mmCIF file of C-alpha atoms and ligand atoms in Angstrom:
data_model
loop_
_atom_site.group_PDB
_atom_site.id
_atom_site.type_symbol
_atom_site.label_atom_id
_atom_site.label_comp_id
_atom_site.label_asym_id
_atom_site.label_seq_id
_atom_site.Cartn_x
_atom_site.Cartn_y
_atom_site.Cartn_z
ATOM 1 C CA MET F 17 -159.991 -6.949 80.460
ATOM 2 C CA THR F 18 -160.769 -5.004 83.566
ATOM 3 C CA GLY F 19 -163.584 -5.465 86.023
ATOM 4 C CA TYR F 20 -163.335 -1.881 87.238
ATOM 5 C CA GLN F 21 -166.526 -0.861 89.021
ATOM 6 C CA GLY F 22 -165.707 2.697 90.124
ATOM 7 C CA PRO F 23 -167.399 5.930 89.069
ATOM 8 C CA GLU F 24 -167.049 7.512 85.642
ATOM 9 C CA ARG F 25 -164.532 10.322 85.607
ATOM 10 C CA VAL F 26 -163.163 12.573 82.855
ATOM 11 C CA PHE F 27 -159.533 13.708 82.621
ATOM 12 C CA SER F 28 -157.699 15.708 79.996
ATOM 13 C CA GLY F 29 -154.674 17.964 79.727
ATOM 14 C CA ILE F 30 -153.055 20.535 77.478
ATOM 15 C CA GLN F 31 -149.389 21.489 77.415
ATOM 16 C CA PRO F 32 -148.353 25.076 78.169
ATOM 17 C CA SER F 33 -146.007 25.198 75.212
ATOM 18 C CA GLY F 34 -147.505 27.805 72.888
ATOM 19 C CA GLY F 35 -150.592 29.769 71.931
ATOM 20 C CA MET F 36 -153.980 28.042 72.161
ATOM 21 C CA HIS F 37 -155.573 27.722 68.753
ATOM 22 C CA LEU F 38 -158.752 26.726 66.986
ATOM 23 C CA GLY F 39 -157.644 23.064 66.838
ATOM 24 C CA ASN F 40 -157.209 22.954 70.602
ATOM 25 C CA TYR F 41 -160.630 24.533 71.009
ATOM 26 C CA LEU F 42 -162.533 22.231 68.663
ATOM 27 C CA GLY F 43 -160.538 19.063 69.376
ATOM 28 C CA ALA F 44 -160.382 19.444 73.130
ATOM 29 C CA ILE F 45 -161.579 22.454 75.124
ATOM 30 C CA ARG F 46 -165.051 22.625 73.648
ATOM 31 C CA LYS F 47 -165.595 19.004 74.655
ATOM 32 C CA PHE F 48 -164.329 19.795 78.165
ATOM 33 C CA VAL F 49 -167.097 22.367 78.539
ATOM 34 C CA ASP F 50 -169.814 20.008 77.290
ATOM 35 C CA LEU F 51 -168.712 17.196 79.597
ATOM 36 C CA GLN F 52 -168.552 19.165 82.838
ATOM 37 C CA THR F 53 -172.320 19.386 83.330
ATOM 38 C CA GLN F 54 -172.883 15.617 83.446
ATOM 39 C CA HIS F 55 -169.570 14.225 84.670
ATOM 40 C CA GLU F 56 -166.914 14.596 87.302
ATOM 41 C CA CYS F 57 -164.101 16.271 85.334
ATOM 42 C CA LEU F 58 -160.446 17.154 85.900
ATOM 43 C CA TYR F 59 -158.710 19.490 83.459
ATOM 44 C CA CYS F 60 -154.999 19.839 83.847
ATOM 45 C CA VAL F 61 -152.348 22.172 82.489
ATOM 46 C CA VAL F 62 -149.601 19.613 81.891
ATOM 47 C CA ASP F 63 -146.497 21.682 82.555
ATOM 48 C CA MET F 64 -144.355 18.580 83.227
ATOM 49 C CA HIS F 65 -145.126 17.424 79.691
ATOM 50 C CA ALA F 66 -144.214 20.820 78.271
ATOM 51 C CA ILE F 67 -140.614 20.604 79.526
ATOM 52 C CA THR F 68 -139.937 17.463 77.484
ATOM 53 C CA VAL F 69 -138.802 20.061 74.953
ATOM 54 C CA TRP F 70 -137.031 23.252 76.022
ATOM 55 C CA GLN F 71 -139.262 25.883 77.640
ATOM 56 C CA ASP F 72 -137.898 29.228 78.644
ATOM 57 C CA PRO F 73 -138.522 29.430 82.412
ATOM 58 C CA LYS F 74 -139.384 33.102 81.975
ATOM 59 C CA SER F 75 -142.388 32.255 79.825
ATOM 60 C CA LEU F 76 -143.493 28.849 81.164
ATOM 61 C CA ARG F 77 -145.495 30.352 84.030
ATOM 62 C CA ASP F 78 -147.264 32.768 81.687
ATOM 63 C CA GLN F 79 -147.973 29.920 79.294
ATOM 64 C CA THR F 80 -149.506 27.969 82.155
ATOM 65 C CA PHE F 81 -151.783 30.904 82.975
ATOM 66 C CA HIS F 82 -152.580 31.188 79.256
ATOM 67 C CA ILE F 83 -153.940 27.613 79.131
ATOM 68 C CA ALA F 84 -155.866 28.120 82.375
ATOM 69 C CA ALA F 85 -157.327 31.328 80.905
ATOM 70 C CA ALA F 86 -158.348 29.449 77.738
ATOM 71 C CA TYR F 87 -160.139 26.794 79.793
ATOM 72 C CA LEU F 88 -162.072 29.364 81.795
ATOM 73 C CA ALA F 89 -162.771 31.734 78.886
ATOM 74 C CA ALA F 90 -164.195 28.877 76.816
ATOM 75 C CA GLY F 91 -166.586 28.048 79.645
ATOM 76 C CA VAL F 92 -164.878 25.515 81.908
ATOM 77 C CA ASP F 93 -166.281 26.332 85.343
ATOM 78 C CA PRO F 94 -163.906 25.664 88.256
ATOM 79 C CA ALA F 95 -166.934 25.188 90.490
ATOM 80 C CA LYS F 96 -167.931 22.195 88.353
ATOM 81 C CA ALA F 97 -164.590 20.882 87.078
ATOM 82 C CA THR F 98 -161.238 20.641 88.823
ATOM 83 C CA VAL F 99 -158.759 22.896 86.997
ATOM 84 C CA PHE F 100 -155.124 22.595 88.069
ATOM 85 C CA HIS F 101 -151.502 22.312 86.978
ATOM 86 C CA GLN F 102 -149.707 18.982 86.849
ATOM 87 C CA SER F 103 -146.499 19.924 88.683
ATOM 88 C CA ALA F 104 -148.535 20.808 91.795
ATOM 89 C CA VAL F 105 -149.579 17.166 92.235
ATOM 90 C CA PRO F 106 -146.452 15.015 92.703
ATOM 91 C CA ALA F 107 -148.501 11.811 92.548
ATOM 92 C CA HIS F 108 -148.418 12.064 88.713
ATOM 93 C CA ALA F 109 -144.637 11.637 88.733
ATOM 94 C CA GLU F 110 -144.717 8.882 91.351
ATOM 95 C CA LEU F 111 -147.182 6.794 89.389
ATOM 96 C CA ALA F 112 -145.310 7.537 86.150
ATOM 97 C CA TRP F 113 -142.207 5.890 87.588
ATOM 98 C CA ILE F 114 -144.098 2.751 88.488
ATOM 99 C CA PHE F 115 -145.764 2.726 85.055
ATOM 100 C CA SER F 116 -142.372 3.113 83.398
ATOM 101 C CA CYS F 117 -141.533 -0.250 84.926
ATOM 102 C CA VAL F 118 -144.747 -1.731 83.491
ATOM 103 C CA ALA F 119 -144.544 -0.288 79.952
ATOM 104 C CA ARG F 120 -142.176 -2.015 77.532
ATOM 105 C CA LEU F 121 -139.524 -0.341 75.389
ATOM 106 C CA GLY F 122 -141.095 -1.876 72.305
ATOM 107 C CA TRP F 123 -144.374 -0.090 73.029
ATOM 108 C CA LEU F 124 -142.700 3.301 73.269
ATOM 109 C CA ASP F 125 -140.646 2.642 70.139
ATOM 110 C CA ARG F 126 -143.869 2.616 68.157
ATOM 111 C CA MET F 127 -145.028 6.098 69.204
ATOM 112 C CA THR F 128 -145.260 8.288 66.117
ATOM 113 C CA GLN F 129 -145.375 11.594 68.021
ATOM 114 C CA PHE F 130 -141.918 10.905 69.440
ATOM 115 C CA LYS F 131 -140.601 10.251 65.958
ATOM 116 C CA ASP F 132 -142.185 13.486 64.682
ATOM 117 C CA LYS F 133 -141.000 15.626 67.558
ATOM 118 C CA ALA F 134 -137.517 14.140 67.896
ATOM 119 C CA GLY F 135 -136.901 14.463 64.165
ATOM 120 C CA LYS F 136 -133.782 12.976 62.610
ATOM 121 C CA ASP F 137 -131.524 13.509 65.569
ATOM 122 C CA LYS F 138 -133.200 11.318 68.154
ATOM 123 C CA GLU F 139 -129.986 10.854 70.131
ATOM 124 C CA ARG F 140 -130.372 14.461 71.221
ATOM 125 C CA ALA F 141 -134.044 14.259 72.252
ATOM 126 C CA SER F 142 -134.699 14.321 75.988
ATOM 127 C CA VAL F 143 -135.403 11.065 77.775
ATOM 128 C CA GLY F 144 -138.626 12.724 78.950
ATOM 129 C CA LEU F 145 -139.811 13.182 75.375
ATOM 130 C CA TYR F 146 -139.437 9.446 74.884
ATOM 131 C CA THR F 147 -141.212 8.411 78.089
ATOM 132 C CA TYR F 148 -143.862 11.134 77.773
ATOM 133 C CA PRO F 149 -146.720 8.684 77.012
ATOM 134 C CA VAL F 150 -146.002 6.907 80.306
ATOM 135 C CA LEU F 151 -146.476 10.171 82.208
ATOM 136 C CA MET F 152 -149.658 10.743 80.241
ATOM 137 C CA ALA F 153 -150.964 7.335 81.336
ATOM 138 C CA ALA F 154 -150.159 8.271 84.926
ATOM 139 C CA ASP F 155 -152.018 11.604 84.558
ATOM 140 C CA ILE F 156 -155.151 9.760 83.550
ATOM 141 C CA LEU F 157 -154.931 6.756 85.834
ATOM 142 C CA VAL F 158 -153.873 8.480 89.013
ATOM 143 C CA TYR F 159 -157.522 9.666 88.962
ATOM 144 C CA LYS F 160 -158.813 6.344 87.610
ATOM 145 C CA ALA F 161 -160.329 8.407 84.805
ATOM 146 C CA THR F 162 -162.640 6.447 82.530
ATOM 147 C CA HIS F 163 -162.998 8.996 79.692
ATOM 148 C CA VAL F 164 -160.423 11.207 77.998
ATOM 149 C CA PRO F 165 -161.517 13.941 75.557
ATOM 150 C CA VAL F 166 -158.667 14.626 73.112
ATOM 151 C CA GLY F 167 -158.016 15.333 69.441
ATOM 152 C CA GLU F 168 -157.258 12.591 66.940
ATOM 153 C CA ASP F 169 -153.473 12.950 67.352
ATOM 154 C CA GLN F 170 -153.617 11.524 70.898
ATOM 155 C CA LYS F 171 -155.223 8.221 69.949
ATOM 156 C CA GLN F 172 -151.995 6.244 69.962
ATOM 157 C CA HIS F 173 -151.029 7.583 73.389
ATOM 158 C CA LEU F 174 -154.403 6.557 74.772
ATOM 159 C CA GLU F 175 -153.871 3.061 73.416
ATOM 160 C CA LEU F 176 -150.589 2.905 75.290
ATOM 161 C CA SER F 177 -152.407 3.906 78.488
ATOM 162 C CA ARG F 178 -154.787 1.032 77.911
ATOM 163 C CA ASP F 179 -151.876 -1.370 77.371
ATOM 164 C CA ILE F 180 -150.343 -0.237 80.653
ATOM 165 C CA VAL F 181 -153.620 -0.820 82.490
ATOM 166 C CA GLY F 182 -153.947 -4.289 80.978
ATOM 167 C CA ARG F 183 -150.459 -5.294 82.015
ATOM 168 C CA PHE F 184 -150.607 -3.703 85.465
ATOM 169 C CA ASN F 185 -153.956 -5.241 86.381
ATOM 170 C CA ARG F 186 -152.794 -8.651 85.104
ATOM 171 C CA GLU F 187 -149.253 -8.749 86.473
ATOM 172 C CA PHE F 188 -150.234 -7.586 89.914
ATOM 173 C CA ASP F 189 -153.334 -9.732 89.937
ATOM 174 C CA ALA F 190 -155.540 -6.698 90.524
ATOM 175 C CA PRO F 191 -158.068 -7.152 87.700
ATOM 176 C CA ASP F 192 -160.428 -4.481 88.997
ATOM 177 C CA PHE F 193 -157.924 -1.839 90.015
ATOM 178 C CA PHE F 194 -157.551 0.503 87.033
ATOM 179 C CA PRO F 195 -160.276 1.211 84.454
ATOM 180 C CA LEU F 196 -159.512 1.047 80.745
ATOM 181 C CA PRO F 197 -159.702 4.725 79.787
ATOM 182 C CA GLU F 198 -161.872 5.465 76.753
ATOM 183 C CA PRO F 199 -160.791 8.157 74.315
ATOM 184 C CA LEU F 200 -163.501 10.672 73.361
ATOM 185 C CA ILE F 201 -162.253 11.726 69.968
ATOM 186 C CA LYS F 202 -165.138 11.601 67.540
ATOM 187 C CA GLY F 203 -167.032 14.631 66.394
ATOM 188 C CA PRO F 204 -166.352 17.550 64.094
ATOM 189 C CA GLY F 205 -163.119 19.321 64.848
ATOM 190 C CA ALA F 206 -161.154 16.269 66.001
ATOM 191 C CA ARG F 207 -158.502 17.176 63.433
ATOM 192 C CA VAL F 208 -158.338 20.803 62.338
ATOM 193 C CA MET F 209 -155.750 21.367 59.618
ATOM 194 C CA SER F 210 -153.360 24.222 58.885
ATOM 195 C CA LEU F 211 -154.748 27.135 56.844
ATOM 196 C CA ARG F 212 -151.641 26.968 54.648
ATOM 197 C CA ASP F 213 -151.543 23.205 54.067
ATOM 198 C CA GLY F 214 -154.619 21.030 54.309
ATOM 199 C CA THR F 215 -152.518 17.923 54.923
ATOM 200 C CA ALA F 216 -150.736 19.214 58.072
ATOM 201 C CA LYS F 217 -152.547 19.641 61.369
ATOM 202 C CA MET F 218 -153.020 23.101 62.794
ATOM 203 C CA SER F 219 -150.430 23.399 65.526
ATOM 204 C CA LYS F 220 -148.860 25.736 68.062
ATOM 205 C CA SER F 221 -145.517 25.424 66.368
ATOM 206 C CA ASP F 222 -146.246 26.115 62.694
ATOM 207 C CA ALA F 223 -143.523 28.178 61.072
ATOM 208 C CA SER F 224 -146.160 30.419 59.486
ATOM 209 C CA GLU F 225 -148.329 32.570 61.781
ATOM 210 C CA GLN F 226 -150.906 32.585 58.977
ATOM 211 C CA ALA F 227 -151.462 28.836 59.289
ATOM 212 C CA THR F 228 -153.019 28.954 62.745
ATOM 213 C CA ILE F 229 -155.984 30.818 64.203
ATOM 214 C CA TYR F 230 -155.064 31.602 67.788
ATOM 215 C CA LEU F 231 -157.832 32.021 70.339
ATOM 216 C CA ILE F 232 -156.244 35.318 71.289
ATOM 217 C CA ASP F 233 -156.371 36.709 67.697
ATOM 218 C CA ASP F 234 -158.610 39.762 67.320
ATOM 219 C CA ALA F 235 -161.458 39.893 64.817
ATOM 220 C CA ASP F 236 -159.366 41.624 62.171
ATOM 221 C CA THR F 237 -156.533 39.105 62.362
ATOM 222 C CA ILE F 238 -158.944 36.171 62.191
ATOM 223 C CA ALA F 239 -160.680 37.604 59.114
ATOM 224 C CA LYS F 240 -157.356 38.261 57.373
ATOM 225 C CA LYS F 241 -156.052 34.749 58.050
ATOM 226 C CA ILE F 242 -159.201 33.190 56.626
ATOM 227 C CA LYS F 243 -159.114 35.462 53.598
ATOM 228 C CA LYS F 244 -155.528 34.371 52.910
ATOM 229 C CA ALA F 245 -156.159 30.671 53.627
ATOM 230 C CA LYS F 246 -154.945 28.380 50.870
ATOM 231 C CA THR F 247 -157.741 27.056 48.623
ATOM 232 C CA ASP F 248 -158.177 25.716 45.113
ATOM 233 C CA PRO F 249 -159.920 27.465 42.208
ATOM 234 C CA GLU F 250 -162.985 25.175 42.102
ATOM 235 C CA PRO F 251 -166.348 26.146 43.623
ATOM 236 C CA LEU F 252 -167.543 24.133 46.625
ATOM 237 C CA PRO F 253 -169.150 20.795 45.788
ATOM 238 C CA SER F 254 -172.710 20.105 46.832
ATOM 239 C CA GLU F 255 -171.828 16.847 48.636
ATOM 240 C CA PRO F 256 -168.985 15.775 50.984
ATOM 241 C CA LYS F 257 -167.762 13.236 48.422
ATOM 242 C CA GLY F 258 -166.667 16.171 46.268
ATOM 243 C CA LEU F 259 -164.246 17.233 49.036
ATOM 244 C CA GLU F 260 -162.111 14.138 48.620
ATOM 245 C CA SER F 261 -158.637 15.102 47.414
ATOM 246 C CA ARG F 262 -159.404 18.763 48.202
ATOM 247 C CA PRO F 263 -157.870 18.926 51.706
ATOM 248 C CA GLU F 264 -157.949 22.713 52.058
ATOM 249 C CA ALA F 265 -161.596 22.979 51.018
ATOM 250 C CA ALA F 266 -162.475 20.030 53.269
ATOM 251 C CA ASN F 267 -160.772 21.727 56.211
ATOM 252 C CA LEU F 268 -162.609 25.040 55.809
ATOM 253 C CA VAL F 269 -165.948 23.274 55.422
ATOM 254 C CA GLY F 270 -165.113 21.157 58.472
ATOM 255 C CA ILE F 271 -164.362 24.249 60.551
ATOM 256 C CA TYR F 272 -167.619 25.865 59.462
ATOM 257 C CA ALA F 273 -169.540 22.700 60.312
ATOM 258 C CA ALA F 274 -167.881 22.272 63.703
ATOM 259 C CA LEU F 275 -168.486 25.873 64.766
ATOM 260 C CA SER F 276 -172.083 25.971 63.575
ATOM 261 C CA SER F 277 -172.895 22.503 64.977
ATOM 262 C CA LYS F 278 -173.949 21.379 61.508
ATOM 263 C CA SER F 279 -172.793 18.458 59.382
ATOM 264 C CA ASP F 280 -170.590 18.856 56.304
ATOM 265 C CA GLU F 281 -173.679 17.859 54.279
ATOM 266 C CA ASP F 282 -175.686 20.763 55.707
ATOM 267 C CA VAL F 283 -172.892 23.240 55.035
ATOM 268 C CA LEU F 284 -172.510 22.046 51.452
ATOM 269 C CA ARG F 285 -176.255 22.144 50.917
ATOM 270 C CA GLU F 286 -176.016 25.826 51.771
ATOM 271 C CA PHE F 287 -172.757 26.704 49.978
ATOM 272 C CA GLY F 288 -172.457 24.049 47.225
ATOM 273 C CA GLY F 289 -171.710 25.701 43.900
ATOM 274 C CA GLU F 290 -170.401 28.890 45.565
ATOM 275 C CA GLY F 291 -166.802 30.004 45.189
ATOM 276 C CA PHE F 292 -164.498 30.786 48.096
ATOM 277 C CA GLY F 293 -165.150 34.498 47.483
ATOM 278 C CA LYS F 294 -168.534 33.916 49.031
ATOM 279 C CA PHE F 295 -167.707 31.125 51.493
ATOM 280 C CA LYS F 296 -164.649 32.672 53.134
ATOM 281 C CA PRO F 297 -166.409 35.844 54.379
ATOM 282 C CA ALA F 298 -169.212 33.706 55.838
ATOM 283 C CA LEU F 299 -166.631 31.509 57.538
ATOM 284 C CA ALA F 300 -164.711 34.527 58.821
ATOM 285 C CA ASP F 301 -167.897 35.979 60.346
ATOM 286 C CA LEU F 302 -168.662 32.682 62.055
ATOM 287 C CA VAL F 303 -165.137 32.210 63.453
ATOM 288 C CA VAL F 304 -165.086 35.802 64.702
ATOM 289 C CA GLU F 305 -168.494 35.376 66.319
ATOM 290 C CA LYS F 306 -167.442 32.193 68.161
ATOM 291 C CA ILE F 307 -163.763 32.790 68.884
ATOM 292 C CA ALA F 308 -163.243 36.544 69.358
ATOM 293 C CA PRO F 309 -165.269 36.681 72.609
ATOM 294 C CA ILE F 310 -163.160 33.832 74.022
ATOM 295 C CA GLY F 311 -159.991 35.748 73.119
ATOM 296 C CA ALA F 312 -161.300 38.903 74.779
ATOM 297 C CA GLU F 313 -162.123 37.006 77.964
ATOM 298 C CA MET F 314 -158.674 35.349 77.901
ATOM 299 C CA ARG F 315 -157.022 38.758 77.766
ATOM 300 C CA ARG F 316 -159.125 39.905 80.720
ATOM 301 C CA LEU F 317 -158.227 36.794 82.756
ATOM 302 C CA GLN F 318 -154.536 36.919 81.850
ATOM 303 C CA ALA F 319 -154.359 40.460 83.174
ATOM 304 C CA ASP F 320 -155.001 39.002 86.638
ATOM 305 C CA PRO F 321 -152.606 36.055 87.040
ATOM 306 C CA GLY F 322 -153.186 36.172 90.801
ATOM 307 C CA HIS F 323 -156.745 34.995 90.283
ATOM 308 C CA LEU F 324 -155.657 32.264 87.848
ATOM 309 C CA ARG F 325 -153.059 31.075 90.331
ATOM 310 C CA GLN F 326 -155.731 30.821 93.015
ATOM 311 C CA VAL F 327 -157.946 28.740 90.742
ATOM 312 C CA LEU F 328 -155.064 26.382 89.903
ATOM 313 C CA VAL F 329 -153.895 25.991 93.493
ATOM 314 C CA ALA F 330 -157.402 25.293 94.781
ATOM 315 C CA GLY F 331 -157.875 22.742 91.984
ATOM 316 C CA ALA F 332 -154.536 21.093 92.786
ATOM 317 C CA GLU F 333 -155.641 20.605 96.375
ATOM 318 C CA ARG F 334 -158.770 18.772 95.289
ATOM 319 C CA ALA F 335 -156.881 16.733 92.701
ATOM 320 C CA SER F 336 -154.188 15.757 95.222
ATOM 321 C CA ALA F 337 -156.684 14.152 97.549
ATOM 322 C CA LEU F 338 -157.814 11.749 94.809
ATOM 323 C CA ALA F 339 -154.340 11.153 93.418
ATOM 324 C CA GLU F 340 -152.661 10.421 96.743
ATOM 325 C CA LYS F 341 -155.196 7.728 97.523
ATOM 326 C CA THR F 342 -154.442 5.959 94.228
ATOM 327 C CA VAL F 343 -150.679 6.134 94.773
ATOM 328 C CA ARG F 344 -151.063 4.728 98.289
ATOM 329 C CA ASP F 345 -153.079 1.791 96.944
ATOM 330 C CA VAL F 346 -150.617 1.220 94.097
ATOM 331 C CA LYS F 347 -147.696 1.123 96.522
ATOM 332 C CA GLU F 348 -149.524 -1.509 98.503
ATOM 333 C CA ILE F 349 -150.239 -3.566 95.368
ATOM 334 C CA VAL F 350 -146.642 -3.330 94.146
ATOM 335 C CA GLY F 351 -145.301 -4.406 97.533
ATOM 336 C CA PHE F 352 -143.701 -1.221 98.822
ATOM 337 C CA VAL F 353 -143.707 -0.718 102.596
ATOM 338 C CA VAL F 354 -146.464 1.794 103.313
HETATM 339 P P1 AMP A 404 -151.476 20.169 72.101
HETATM 340 O O1 AMP A 404 -151.696 21.506 71.448
HETATM 341 O O2 AMP A 404 -150.710 19.231 71.231
HETATM 342 O O3 AMP A 404 -150.971 20.267 73.520
HETATM 343 O O4 AMP A 404 -152.905 19.504 72.203
HETATM 344 C C1 AMP A 404 -153.859 19.814 73.185
HETATM 345 C C2 AMP A 404 -155.188 19.176 72.818
HETATM 346 O O5 AMP A 404 -155.694 19.746 71.604
HETATM 347 C C3 AMP A 404 -155.094 17.674 72.540
HETATM 348 O O6 AMP A 404 -156.294 17.047 72.967
HETATM 349 C C4 AMP A 404 -154.970 17.587 71.057
HETATM 350 O O7 AMP A 404 -155.423 16.361 70.545
HETATM 351 C C5 AMP A 404 -155.875 18.735 70.616
HETATM 352 N N1 AMP A 404 -155.419 19.274 69.330
HETATM 353 C C6 AMP A 404 -154.205 19.837 69.057
HETATM 354 N N2 AMP A 404 -154.119 20.218 67.776
HETATM 355 C C7 AMP A 404 -155.320 19.889 67.204
HETATM 356 C C8 AMP A 404 -155.865 20.028 65.891
HETATM 357 N N3 AMP A 404 -155.173 20.614 64.900
HETATM 358 N N4 AMP A 404 -157.133 19.584 65.673
HETATM 359 C C9 AMP A 404 -157.843 19.014 66.670
HETATM 360 N N5 AMP A 404 -157.393 18.853 67.935
HETATM 361 C C10 AMP A 404 -156.149 19.279 68.209
HETATM 362 N N1 LIG A 405 -150.311 14.491 75.263
HETATM 363 C C1 LIG A 405 -151.335 15.500 75.249
HETATM 364 C C2 LIG A 405 -151.050 16.469 74.083
HETATM 365 O O1 LIG A 405 -149.968 16.607 73.620
HETATM 366 C C3 LIG A 405 -151.389 16.267 76.531
HETATM 367 C C4 LIG A 405 -151.676 15.371 77.684
HETATM 368 C C5 LIG A 405 -150.821 15.031 78.687
HETATM 369 C C6 LIG A 405 -152.897 14.702 77.960
HETATM 370 N N2 LIG A 405 -151.424 14.214 79.599
HETATM 371 C C7 LIG A 405 -152.695 13.980 79.171
HETATM 372 C C8 LIG A 405 -154.114 14.632 77.316
HETATM 373 C C9 LIG A 405 -153.700 13.182 79.723
HETATM 374 C C10 LIG A 405 -155.117 13.828 77.868
HETATM 375 C C11 LIG A 405 -154.906 13.113 79.062
HETATM 376 O O2 LIG A 405 -151.960 17.118 73.644
#
């Protein structure tokens, strides 16, 4: 496939398109924090991805600071990891163009996220929304990143990145040039579901505020949302098998397990046979204990956007140095005059 011999490197990104929530934390940001001690990491606020659907320019900048604040509040340390915003490093867009000439229409046609986001009226979706996975591949590969921590929903996009690498390395006879990026998806919290519907993922854009626990929610709000979360009338089973076909119960147990670093088995050993009247308050206490301090720190950081801007700009400078080198090499490989 690829004979890439370079160093291991971690890249991931989150779009500044809405409030950061528990799914983002468990599926992505928490992994970012764990990875930074052992690996070279780049964590990006992907503002160019966000504008594939309409973003009010008046709030986009604040949203960008919001994601940066979430990274830092959760424990990403800009002295260890490079934290920056995508639009500050033009090499992403340059490589994306070249990759858009490598990727095939048929590959993009298969992307389920485009179908979900474009809805019925795909004629009216932006061209950027369609080619979004190509930009994502460029984000990762402009740093020759080898590992990409993301939630379950990004798996298909990562596969497309791998297809692009395969074709690029083969067509340009550069078998060692790009690594095949590995998704880091597994683990509890890879797919946190809505509190109102255990079959829909928790998302920034749910119509009901009650469906999503935002990192910025205060303790009271978190407790209320968990109290109101949809459940069924049965008590909790004593084994994970008993959660099958009980998506809401499975989700709440999964959240408890992920936040307490236990397995579903352990949680059910403790709470099996109990009703939600007992389990929900325990879950609310745990979520408040883990999430409320992050929210408080986010509020503190967001009150000083000047500092966040400095962090992002300094990160972008470091990122640019790596990215420009890759683009220079790619131009050479493709046959552009450099
Ligand atoms: P997004 O909010 O779609 O920009 O996603 C940012 C990151 O959070 C990506 O790595 C997603 O895979 C992850 N993520 C988003 N929603 C969830 C969820 N409900 N459960 C787990 N991970 C999620
Ligand atoms: N597509 C990702 C999402 O919607 C965000 C993203 C953009 C990303 N570029 C990336 C994630 C590169 C990982 C690596 O969540």
